[in-house]
């Protein structure tokens, strides 16, 4: 007796048999009923969610002689020839192996001919993201002006690889992952039809392992049935065939982790390896187990959400008492990272052991969670600091914490950027902004500079004035030499003395130079110009 794979044998032939994609099916059926059929469809979603199946049913429906409520009748000539794969109206192309320009050109040539029977030629291009750029361009030309008797259905698991020009010409349908519930129900239905006895728990485990893919679920089920042909399929059989372990093992592992019993943990791993268990599956299942624990720990009436038996629930509740939620968060983080890495790893056992040892020895791990917390705190402080500085600006206009006048953007009506562009509040008054003493010095600066000694006097001619930290006067010079001469301690003292003589008050000075390759205005606010302008206005 030959065995037909369940997935082939029970491939849905009408919309009603397609599970878990009701939102798409309804829309497509309505289009057919209203005779408002599009010319380009994009079906995207994970593998095994029914994209090509739906595409084929759709191809039948649009060609069917007597469609029933938007579904193909399954009886007419067209329905039968499409189902048998002999119709010329349905052309399936696997873009993974036919991805060149020539393949698409061929299609474009064929498209020119009307179908000899039925109403529509339907091109189903699977894995369409594999097309080359040239092929996409060729396809685009056809999509721009498709003959009315042509429908393109593009299917892909990776929609982000499709050029936007193509996307914009297609009706877009997202195929969802199918729920454990839906997959289990479907498998139950098929097993009843096939007269195979299966434990409910076994089906649920397979459905969970299939991760939303009906095709994967059915092929896993196939494997299990083939292995225990003619016998009742039990949960334990399924674990055996799929190389998975029972939750008891996870319970053991967890208890040893909580006890920080590293050698005990490694013994369990040793046993599992000897039994030939699949370690990626183990990591995924253990993550799921930890997730269940977390749910039990954090919610009260969780029975409905959890996919476990009553006795397992009792055990989960007991274990939940033994761990804190933040420990579980950490365990789950480490294990979900591990699950990702294991897919491509060759040393799976070592990686699994390392992850388990990490769980046992939190001190050895640079605690990312804490670290993130700290980074977040620092970020908040910095942000608040910036706000505070902005507040200061509102009051004193432009001095920041560093003592350097805010980067040329904060002065009213000043240089690049402009204060008003960032703050909608009223412009601060200039006289309040600069201390009167400094204003005094600035107004008299040129005469003060004239009294300075030889070299200093020379360099000061090129000096520009700004405001430094602590209300100091900032003398900015165009180069290093000038700045080092003027900035010498005795020269600074000399200048401060001259200032005191002139205005009768003590104003300290700082000397800076303009950074190489930059302009004074890039970094400093020219208060001399501002103050003198102010005077002019007053006059
Ligand atoms: Zn039909």
mmCIF file of C-alpha atoms in Angstrom, residues 107-486:
data_model
loop_
_atom_site.group_PDB
_atom_site.id
_atom_site.type_symbol
_atom_site.label_atom_id
_atom_site.label_comp_id
_atom_site.label_asym_id
_atom_site.label_seq_id
_atom_site.Cartn_x
_atom_site.Cartn_y
_atom_site.Cartn_z
ATOM 1 C CA UNK A 107 6.164 34.807 -19.725
ATOM 2 C CA UNK A 108 5.718 38.174 -21.409
ATOM 3 C CA UNK A 109 5.633 36.526 -24.803
ATOM 4 C CA UNK A 110 3.102 33.924 -23.692
ATOM 5 C CA UNK A 111 0.947 36.541 -22.062
ATOM 6 C CA UNK A 112 0.186 37.963 -25.488
ATOM 7 C CA UNK A 113 -1.988 34.933 -26.319
ATOM 8 C CA UNK A 114 -5.522 34.634 -24.997
ATOM 9 C CA UNK A 115 -6.421 31.445 -23.136
ATOM 10 C CA UNK A 116 -7.904 28.849 -25.491
ATOM 11 C CA UNK A 117 -10.316 27.673 -22.821
ATOM 12 C CA UNK A 118 -11.612 29.264 -19.635
ATOM 13 C CA UNK A 119 -11.421 32.959 -18.852
ATOM 14 C CA UNK A 120 -8.075 33.633 -17.204
ATOM 15 C CA UNK A 121 -4.465 32.662 -17.516
ATOM 16 C CA UNK A 122 -3.135 32.610 -13.962
ATOM 17 C CA UNK A 123 0.610 32.892 -13.376
ATOM 18 C CA UNK A 124 1.635 31.797 -9.906
ATOM 19 C CA UNK A 125 5.192 32.885 -9.203
ATOM 20 C CA UNK A 126 6.412 31.295 -5.988
ATOM 21 C CA UNK A 127 9.350 32.660 -3.982
ATOM 22 C CA UNK A 128 9.115 35.772 -6.134
ATOM 23 C CA UNK A 129 11.726 37.592 -4.014
ATOM 24 C CA UNK A 130 14.353 35.380 -5.681
ATOM 25 C CA UNK A 131 13.970 37.138 -9.051
ATOM 26 C CA UNK A 132 16.951 39.104 -10.291
ATOM 27 C CA UNK A 133 16.685 42.869 -10.661
ATOM 28 C CA UNK A 134 16.481 42.476 -14.443
ATOM 29 C CA UNK A 135 13.699 39.933 -14.071
ATOM 30 C CA UNK A 136 11.774 42.238 -11.753
ATOM 31 C CA UNK A 137 12.049 45.023 -14.313
ATOM 32 C CA UNK A 138 10.799 42.732 -17.049
ATOM 33 C CA UNK A 139 7.936 41.638 -14.804
ATOM 34 C CA UNK A 140 7.113 45.241 -14.006
ATOM 35 C CA UNK A 141 6.481 45.995 -17.679
ATOM 36 C CA UNK A 142 3.893 43.242 -17.810
ATOM 37 C CA UNK A 143 2.315 44.304 -14.546
ATOM 38 C CA UNK A 144 1.968 47.856 -15.813
ATOM 39 C CA UNK A 145 -0.379 46.889 -18.615
ATOM 40 C CA UNK A 146 -1.594 43.361 -18.118
ATOM 41 C CA UNK A 147 -4.031 41.963 -20.692
ATOM 42 C CA UNK A 148 -7.485 41.618 -19.138
ATOM 43 C CA UNK A 149 -7.301 37.820 -19.276
ATOM 44 C CA UNK A 150 -4.131 37.554 -17.184
ATOM 45 C CA UNK A 151 -3.754 37.312 -13.411
ATOM 46 C CA UNK A 152 -0.433 37.286 -11.602
ATOM 47 C CA UNK A 153 -0.186 35.823 -8.135
ATOM 48 C CA UNK A 154 3.184 36.461 -6.569
ATOM 49 C CA UNK A 155 3.972 34.484 -3.429
ATOM 50 C CA UNK A 156 6.818 35.210 -1.064
ATOM 51 C CA UNK A 157 8.084 34.593 2.423
ATOM 52 C CA UNK A 158 10.244 37.721 2.287
ATOM 53 C CA UNK A 159 8.176 40.674 1.237
ATOM 54 C CA UNK A 160 10.899 43.192 2.160
ATOM 55 C CA UNK A 161 12.943 41.954 -0.799
ATOM 56 C CA UNK A 162 10.273 42.933 -3.324
ATOM 57 C CA UNK A 163 10.897 46.231 -5.141
ATOM 58 C CA UNK A 164 8.434 48.948 -4.234
ATOM 59 C CA UNK A 165 7.504 49.392 -7.894
ATOM 60 C CA UNK A 166 6.197 45.827 -7.918
ATOM 61 C CA UNK A 167 4.501 46.144 -4.528
ATOM 62 C CA UNK A 168 2.612 49.219 -5.597
ATOM 63 C CA UNK A 169 0.993 47.334 -8.456
ATOM 64 C CA UNK A 170 -0.236 44.374 -6.436
ATOM 65 C CA UNK A 171 -3.057 43.727 -4.038
ATOM 66 C CA UNK A 172 -1.327 42.721 -0.882
ATOM 67 C CA UNK A 173 -2.411 39.797 1.326
ATOM 68 C CA UNK A 174 -0.665 38.767 4.540
ATOM 69 C CA UNK A 175 -0.969 35.102 5.416
ATOM 70 C CA UNK A 176 -0.929 34.663 9.169
ATOM 71 C CA UNK A 177 0.766 31.961 11.152
ATOM 72 C CA UNK A 178 -1.894 29.426 11.980
ATOM 73 C CA UNK A 179 -2.817 29.005 15.638
ATOM 74 C CA UNK A 180 -2.055 25.834 17.588
ATOM 75 C CA UNK A 181 -5.794 25.439 18.064
ATOM 76 C CA UNK A 182 -6.569 25.579 14.342
ATOM 77 C CA UNK A 183 -3.733 23.231 13.427
ATOM 78 C CA UNK A 184 -4.755 20.741 16.110
ATOM 79 C CA UNK A 185 -8.371 20.793 14.953
ATOM 80 C CA UNK A 186 -7.368 20.231 11.360
ATOM 81 C CA UNK A 187 -5.110 17.316 12.284
ATOM 82 C CA UNK A 188 -7.859 15.809 14.444
ATOM 83 C CA UNK A 189 -10.206 16.045 11.441
ATOM 84 C CA UNK A 190 -7.731 14.314 9.136
ATOM 85 C CA UNK A 191 -6.893 11.581 11.663
ATOM 86 C CA UNK A 192 -10.584 10.809 12.050
ATOM 87 C CA UNK A 193 -10.899 10.526 8.273
ATOM 88 C CA UNK A 194 -7.838 8.293 8.152
ATOM 89 C CA UNK A 195 -9.027 6.222 11.133
ATOM 90 C CA UNK A 196 -5.802 6.771 13.006
ATOM 91 C CA UNK A 197 -5.991 6.853 16.771
ATOM 92 C CA UNK A 198 -4.044 9.760 18.246
ATOM 93 C CA UNK A 199 -3.799 11.277 21.709
ATOM 94 C CA UNK A 200 -4.953 14.871 21.850
ATOM 95 C CA UNK A 201 -1.796 15.807 23.714
ATOM 96 C CA UNK A 202 0.273 14.357 20.882
ATOM 97 C CA UNK A 203 -1.485 16.512 18.304
ATOM 98 C CA UNK A 204 -1.088 19.621 20.397
ATOM 99 C CA UNK A 205 2.620 18.986 20.761
ATOM 100 C CA UNK A 206 3.016 18.623 16.999
ATOM 101 C CA UNK A 207 0.946 21.747 16.378
ATOM 102 C CA UNK A 208 3.139 23.699 18.769
ATOM 103 C CA UNK A 209 6.334 22.409 17.175
ATOM 104 C CA UNK A 210 5.093 23.427 13.723
ATOM 105 C CA UNK A 211 5.180 27.081 14.769
ATOM 106 C CA UNK A 212 2.233 28.290 12.723
ATOM 107 C CA UNK A 213 2.864 26.246 9.595
ATOM 108 C CA UNK A 214 0.170 23.776 8.595
ATOM 109 C CA UNK A 215 2.522 22.098 6.135
ATOM 110 C CA UNK A 216 5.160 21.529 8.807
ATOM 111 C CA UNK A 217 2.534 20.193 11.194
ATOM 112 C CA UNK A 218 1.252 17.685 8.689
ATOM 113 C CA UNK A 219 4.687 16.480 7.712
ATOM 114 C CA UNK A 220 5.663 16.043 11.372
ATOM 115 C CA UNK A 221 2.454 14.106 11.856
ATOM 116 C CA UNK A 222 3.332 12.014 8.806
ATOM 117 C CA UNK A 223 6.703 11.136 10.302
ATOM 118 C CA UNK A 224 5.110 10.065 13.570
ATOM 119 C CA UNK A 225 2.411 7.974 11.928
ATOM 120 C CA UNK A 226 4.923 6.301 9.637
ATOM 121 C CA UNK A 227 7.037 5.371 12.650
ATOM 122 C CA UNK A 228 4.140 3.861 14.613
ATOM 123 C CA UNK A 229 2.106 2.646 11.662
ATOM 124 C CA UNK A 230 -1.032 0.818 12.738
ATOM 125 C CA UNK A 231 -0.641 1.772 16.399
ATOM 126 C CA UNK A 232 -2.196 4.436 18.497
ATOM 127 C CA UNK A 233 -0.033 7.541 18.367
ATOM 128 C CA UNK A 234 0.747 8.690 21.896
ATOM 129 C CA UNK A 235 2.378 11.798 23.266
ATOM 130 C CA UNK A 236 5.414 9.765 24.268
ATOM 131 C CA UNK A 237 5.691 8.314 20.741
ATOM 132 C CA UNK A 238 5.676 11.808 19.312
ATOM 133 C CA UNK A 239 8.389 12.966 21.697
ATOM 134 C CA UNK A 240 10.388 9.904 20.741
ATOM 135 C CA UNK A 241 10.061 10.463 16.984
ATOM 136 C CA UNK A 242 10.688 14.198 17.111
ATOM 137 C CA UNK A 243 13.607 13.784 19.488
ATOM 138 C CA UNK A 244 11.880 15.916 22.081
ATOM 139 C CA UNK A 245 11.753 15.512 25.832
ATOM 140 C CA UNK A 246 8.953 15.440 28.331
ATOM 141 C CA UNK A 247 8.292 18.368 30.624
ATOM 142 C CA UNK A 248 9.585 16.262 33.537
ATOM 143 C CA UNK A 249 13.067 16.825 32.191
ATOM 144 C CA UNK A 250 12.540 20.579 32.219
ATOM 145 C CA UNK A 251 11.327 20.353 35.760
ATOM 146 C CA UNK A 252 14.504 18.474 36.687
ATOM 147 C CA UNK A 253 16.672 21.003 34.862
ATOM 148 C CA UNK A 254 14.983 23.957 36.477
ATOM 149 C CA UNK A 255 15.319 22.562 39.981
ATOM 150 C CA UNK A 256 19.011 21.927 39.450
ATOM 151 C CA UNK A 257 19.482 25.432 38.039
ATOM 152 C CA UNK A 258 17.761 26.942 41.056
ATOM 153 C CA UNK A 259 20.071 24.889 43.307
ATOM 154 C CA UNK A 260 23.017 26.134 41.233
ATOM 155 C CA UNK A 261 23.977 22.491 40.778
ATOM 156 C CA UNK A 262 26.191 22.785 37.697
ATOM 157 C CA UNK A 263 27.340 19.166 37.630
ATOM 158 C CA UNK A 264 23.757 17.959 38.077
ATOM 159 C CA UNK A 265 22.680 20.093 35.116
ATOM 160 C CA UNK A 266 25.490 18.710 32.968
ATOM 161 C CA UNK A 267 24.434 15.161 33.890
ATOM 162 C CA UNK A 268 20.941 15.835 32.565
ATOM 163 C CA UNK A 269 22.410 17.171 29.314
ATOM 164 C CA UNK A 270 24.597 14.083 29.050
ATOM 165 C CA UNK A 271 21.515 11.832 29.400
ATOM 166 C CA UNK A 272 19.611 13.786 26.756
ATOM 167 C CA UNK A 273 22.518 13.610 24.327
ATOM 168 C CA UNK A 274 22.816 9.857 24.893
ATOM 169 C CA UNK A 275 19.114 9.467 24.162
ATOM 170 C CA UNK A 276 19.685 11.294 20.872
ATOM 171 C CA UNK A 277 17.431 14.207 21.715
ATOM 172 C CA UNK A 278 17.416 17.167 19.352
ATOM 173 C CA UNK A 279 19.083 19.993 21.271
ATOM 174 C CA UNK A 280 17.600 22.919 19.298
ATOM 175 C CA UNK A 281 14.170 21.520 20.004
ATOM 176 C CA UNK A 282 15.108 21.107 23.632
ATOM 177 C CA UNK A 283 16.160 24.749 23.911
ATOM 178 C CA UNK A 284 12.956 25.915 22.230
ATOM 179 C CA UNK A 285 10.807 23.717 24.475
ATOM 180 C CA UNK A 286 12.617 24.786 27.630
ATOM 181 C CA UNK A 287 12.058 28.439 26.670
ATOM 182 C CA UNK A 288 8.377 27.659 26.268
ATOM 183 C CA UNK A 289 8.359 25.938 29.634
ATOM 184 C CA UNK A 290 9.950 29.001 31.282
ATOM 185 C CA UNK A 291 7.375 31.187 29.594
ATOM 186 C CA UNK A 292 4.607 29.047 31.099
ATOM 187 C CA UNK A 293 6.220 29.369 34.513
ATOM 188 C CA UNK A 294 6.304 33.124 34.122
ATOM 189 C CA UNK A 295 2.618 33.177 33.203
ATOM 190 C CA UNK A 296 1.735 31.058 36.207
ATOM 191 C CA UNK A 297 3.888 33.290 38.378
ATOM 192 C CA UNK A 298 2.422 36.574 37.196
ATOM 193 C CA UNK A 299 -1.259 35.816 36.623
ATOM 194 C CA UNK A 300 -3.996 34.090 38.543
ATOM 195 C CA UNK A 301 -6.402 32.440 36.147
ATOM 196 C CA UNK A 302 -4.001 31.298 33.514
ATOM 197 C CA UNK A 303 -5.309 27.756 32.920
ATOM 198 C CA UNK A 304 -6.988 28.647 29.634
ATOM 199 C CA UNK A 305 -3.934 30.276 28.115
ATOM 200 C CA UNK A 306 -1.549 27.538 29.151
ATOM 201 C CA UNK A 307 -1.359 24.502 26.989
ATOM 202 C CA UNK A 308 -0.687 21.969 29.728
ATOM 203 C CA UNK A 309 -2.442 19.150 31.508
ATOM 204 C CA UNK A 310 -3.819 19.479 35.028
ATOM 205 C CA UNK A 311 -0.962 17.550 36.610
ATOM 206 C CA UNK A 312 1.588 19.664 34.748
ATOM 207 C CA UNK A 313 -0.165 22.783 35.920
ATOM 208 C CA UNK A 314 0.129 21.661 39.540
ATOM 209 C CA UNK A 315 3.819 21.116 39.008
ATOM 210 C CA UNK A 316 4.243 24.507 37.318
ATOM 211 C CA UNK A 317 2.498 26.189 40.218
ATOM 212 C CA UNK A 318 4.787 24.492 42.680
ATOM 213 C CA UNK A 319 7.895 25.506 40.721
ATOM 214 C CA UNK A 320 6.635 29.037 40.230
ATOM 215 C CA UNK A 321 6.915 29.407 44.015
ATOM 216 C CA UNK A 322 10.619 28.650 43.761
ATOM 217 C CA UNK A 323 11.632 31.443 41.360
ATOM 218 C CA UNK A 324 11.296 35.194 41.109
ATOM 219 C CA UNK A 325 9.963 36.842 37.926
ATOM 220 C CA UNK A 326 13.214 38.699 37.245
ATOM 221 C CA UNK A 327 15.111 35.403 37.389
ATOM 222 C CA UNK A 328 12.662 33.991 34.867
ATOM 223 C CA UNK A 329 13.093 37.019 32.611
ATOM 224 C CA UNK A 330 16.822 36.406 32.702
ATOM 225 C CA UNK A 331 16.453 32.670 32.012
ATOM 226 C CA UNK A 332 14.123 33.343 29.108
ATOM 227 C CA UNK A 333 16.431 35.952 27.649
ATOM 228 C CA UNK A 334 19.428 33.628 27.784
ATOM 229 C CA UNK A 335 17.484 30.732 26.316
ATOM 230 C CA UNK A 336 15.813 32.637 23.536
ATOM 231 C CA UNK A 337 19.227 33.957 22.511
ATOM 232 C CA UNK A 338 20.469 30.389 22.591
ATOM 233 C CA UNK A 339 17.596 29.149 20.425
ATOM 234 C CA UNK A 340 18.574 31.688 17.782
ATOM 235 C CA UNK A 341 22.228 30.668 17.876
ATOM 236 C CA UNK A 342 21.655 26.914 17.895
ATOM 237 C CA UNK A 343 20.059 26.919 14.454
ATOM 238 C CA UNK A 344 23.404 27.508 12.804
ATOM 239 C CA UNK A 345 25.721 26.066 15.402
ATOM 240 C CA UNK A 346 27.806 22.941 15.038
ATOM 241 C CA UNK A 347 28.710 22.652 18.708
ATOM 242 C CA UNK A 348 25.152 22.562 19.963
ATOM 243 C CA UNK A 349 25.923 20.637 23.097
ATOM 244 C CA UNK A 350 28.624 23.051 24.213
ATOM 245 C CA UNK A 351 26.383 26.041 23.623
ATOM 246 C CA UNK A 352 23.539 24.456 25.541
ATOM 247 C CA UNK A 353 25.848 23.661 28.442
ATOM 248 C CA UNK A 354 27.255 27.176 28.490
ATOM 249 C CA UNK A 355 23.747 28.631 28.588
ATOM 250 C CA UNK A 356 22.758 26.367 31.473
ATOM 251 C CA UNK A 357 25.922 27.214 33.387
ATOM 252 C CA UNK A 358 25.094 30.882 32.865
ATOM 253 C CA UNK A 359 21.731 30.270 34.475
ATOM 254 C CA UNK A 360 23.439 28.619 37.442
ATOM 255 C CA UNK A 361 26.045 31.346 37.916
ATOM 256 C CA UNK A 362 24.487 34.780 37.553
ATOM 257 C CA UNK A 363 27.533 36.457 39.099
ATOM 258 C CA UNK A 364 29.735 35.342 36.210
ATOM 259 C CA UNK A 365 27.560 37.078 33.704
ATOM 260 C CA UNK A 366 28.029 40.784 33.175
ATOM 261 C CA UNK A 367 24.457 41.574 34.025
ATOM 262 C CA UNK A 368 22.984 43.067 30.904
ATOM 263 C CA UNK A 369 19.662 43.782 32.505
ATOM 264 C CA UNK A 370 21.275 45.845 35.231
ATOM 265 C CA UNK A 371 23.587 47.428 32.729
ATOM 266 C CA UNK A 372 20.665 48.467 30.555
ATOM 267 C CA UNK A 373 18.962 49.903 33.590
ATOM 268 C CA UNK A 374 22.028 51.967 34.329
ATOM 269 C CA UNK A 375 22.400 53.165 30.777
ATOM 270 C CA UNK A 376 18.763 54.195 30.781
ATOM 271 C CA UNK A 377 19.289 56.131 34.009
ATOM 272 C CA UNK A 378 22.308 57.930 32.576
ATOM 273 C CA UNK A 379 20.365 58.760 29.423
ATOM 274 C CA UNK A 380 17.594 60.254 31.496
ATOM 275 C CA UNK A 381 20.047 62.348 33.436
ATOM 276 C CA UNK A 382 21.685 63.602 30.277
ATOM 277 C CA UNK A 383 18.306 64.468 28.831
ATOM 278 C CA UNK A 384 17.300 66.328 31.947
ATOM 279 C CA UNK A 385 20.648 68.065 31.938
ATOM 280 C CA UNK A 386 20.020 69.290 28.414
ATOM 281 C CA UNK A 387 16.581 70.529 29.381
ATOM 282 C CA UNK A 388 18.068 72.295 32.364
ATOM 283 C CA UNK A 389 20.634 73.920 30.127
ATOM 284 C CA UNK A 390 17.855 75.018 27.805
ATOM 285 C CA UNK A 391 16.050 76.546 30.761
ATOM 286 C CA UNK A 392 19.188 78.382 31.694
ATOM 287 C CA UNK A 393 19.373 79.714 28.175
ATOM 288 C CA UNK A 394 15.924 81.175 28.552
ATOM 289 C CA UNK A 395 17.157 83.109 31.482
ATOM 290 C CA UNK A 396 20.750 83.936 30.737
ATOM 291 C CA UNK A 397 20.663 83.351 27.016
ATOM 292 C CA UNK A 398 23.692 81.383 26.084
ATOM 293 C CA UNK A 399 26.094 80.025 28.623
ATOM 294 C CA UNK A 400 26.260 76.258 28.875
ATOM 295 C CA UNK A 401 27.772 74.133 31.592
ATOM 296 C CA UNK A 402 31.113 73.955 29.889
ATOM 297 C CA UNK A 403 31.665 77.665 30.065
ATOM 298 C CA UNK A 404 31.648 77.885 26.301
ATOM 299 C CA UNK A 405 28.908 80.022 24.868
ATOM 300 C CA UNK A 406 26.345 77.774 23.219
ATOM 301 C CA UNK A 407 27.430 76.820 19.727
ATOM 302 C CA UNK A 408 26.579 80.000 17.906
ATOM 303 C CA UNK A 409 22.914 79.148 17.826
ATOM 304 C CA UNK A 410 21.568 80.659 20.963
ATOM 305 C CA UNK A 411 21.924 84.369 20.586
ATOM 306 C CA UNK A 412 18.868 86.420 19.705
ATOM 307 C CA UNK A 413 19.103 87.375 16.078
ATOM 308 C CA UNK A 414 22.597 85.956 16.181
ATOM 309 C CA UNK A 415 24.528 83.695 13.880
ATOM 310 C CA UNK A 416 23.671 80.355 12.326
ATOM 311 C CA UNK A 417 20.585 78.563 13.568
ATOM 312 C CA UNK A 418 19.133 81.400 15.562
ATOM 313 C CA UNK A 419 17.628 81.209 18.986
ATOM 314 C CA UNK A 420 14.085 81.718 17.773
ATOM 315 C CA UNK A 421 14.149 78.700 15.538
ATOM 316 C CA UNK A 422 14.354 76.322 18.486
ATOM 317 C CA UNK A 423 12.332 78.091 21.096
ATOM 318 C CA UNK A 424 8.950 79.580 20.519
ATOM 319 C CA UNK A 425 9.063 81.607 23.754
ATOM 320 C CA UNK A 426 9.711 85.362 23.802
ATOM 321 C CA UNK A 427 13.232 86.421 22.996
ATOM 322 C CA UNK A 428 15.167 87.228 26.153
ATOM 323 C CA UNK A 429 16.269 90.783 26.591
ATOM 324 C CA UNK A 430 19.908 91.274 25.785
ATOM 325 C CA UNK A 431 20.811 93.610 28.687
ATOM 326 C CA UNK A 432 19.677 90.972 31.208
ATOM 327 C CA UNK A 433 21.737 88.388 29.462
ATOM 328 C CA UNK A 434 25.180 89.820 29.860
ATOM 329 C CA UNK A 435 26.379 90.984 33.277
ATOM 330 C CA UNK A 436 26.784 94.741 33.387
ATOM 331 C CA UNK A 437 30.416 94.482 34.372
ATOM 332 C CA UNK A 438 31.243 92.481 31.294
ATOM 333 C CA UNK A 439 29.227 94.847 29.146
ATOM 334 C CA UNK A 440 31.251 97.682 30.593
ATOM 335 C CA UNK A 441 34.488 95.922 29.718
ATOM 336 C CA UNK A 442 33.329 95.139 26.201
ATOM 337 C CA UNK A 443 32.337 98.724 25.534
ATOM 338 C CA UNK A 444 35.746 99.885 26.662
ATOM 339 C CA UNK A 445 37.729 96.931 25.460
ATOM 340 C CA UNK A 446 39.502 98.625 22.559
ATOM 341 C CA UNK A 447 40.829 101.424 24.723
ATOM 342 C CA UNK A 448 41.830 98.918 27.402
ATOM 343 C CA UNK A 449 43.664 96.871 24.788
ATOM 344 C CA UNK A 450 45.533 99.942 23.593
ATOM 345 C CA UNK A 451 47.109 100.252 26.990
ATOM 346 C CA UNK A 452 48.423 96.705 27.032
ATOM 347 C CA UNK A 453 52.108 96.014 26.577
ATOM 348 C CA UNK A 454 53.668 95.645 23.128
ATOM 349 C CA UNK A 455 53.067 92.129 21.843
ATOM 350 C CA UNK A 456 49.795 91.687 23.672
ATOM 351 C CA UNK A 457 48.458 94.911 22.257
ATOM 352 C CA UNK A 458 49.334 93.727 18.760
ATOM 353 C CA UNK A 459 47.543 90.428 19.128
ATOM 354 C CA UNK A 460 44.523 91.954 20.817
ATOM 355 C CA UNK A 461 43.767 93.839 17.627
ATOM 356 C CA UNK A 462 42.653 90.538 16.169
ATOM 357 C CA UNK A 463 40.777 89.480 19.294
ATOM 358 C CA UNK A 464 37.033 88.965 19.374
ATOM 359 C CA UNK A 465 34.992 88.906 22.519
ATOM 360 C CA UNK A 466 32.544 86.439 23.896
ATOM 361 C CA UNK A 467 31.179 85.400 27.258
ATOM 362 C CA UNK A 468 32.795 82.591 29.214
ATOM 363 C CA UNK A 469 31.713 80.559 32.228
ATOM 364 C CA UNK A 470 31.190 82.307 35.584
ATOM 365 C CA UNK A 471 30.587 85.554 33.731
ATOM 366 C CA UNK A 472 34.137 85.841 32.605
ATOM 367 C CA UNK A 473 35.139 87.741 29.527
ATOM 368 C CA UNK A 474 36.289 85.406 26.819
ATOM 369 C CA UNK A 475 39.007 86.747 24.564
ATOM 370 C CA UNK A 476 39.092 84.695 21.413
ATOM 371 C CA UNK A 477 42.133 84.776 19.189
ATOM 372 C CA UNK A 478 42.498 83.491 15.673
ATOM 373 C CA UNK A 479 45.501 81.199 16.203
ATOM 374 C CA UNK A 480 47.579 79.259 18.707
ATOM 375 C CA UNK A 481 50.468 81.682 18.812
ATOM 376 C CA UNK A 482 48.306 84.709 19.573
ATOM 377 C CA UNK A 483 46.336 82.754 22.160
ATOM 378 C CA UNK A 484 49.451 81.472 23.905
ATOM 379 C CA UNK A 485 50.976 84.933 24.123
ATOM 380 C CA UNK A 486 47.867 86.692 25.347
#
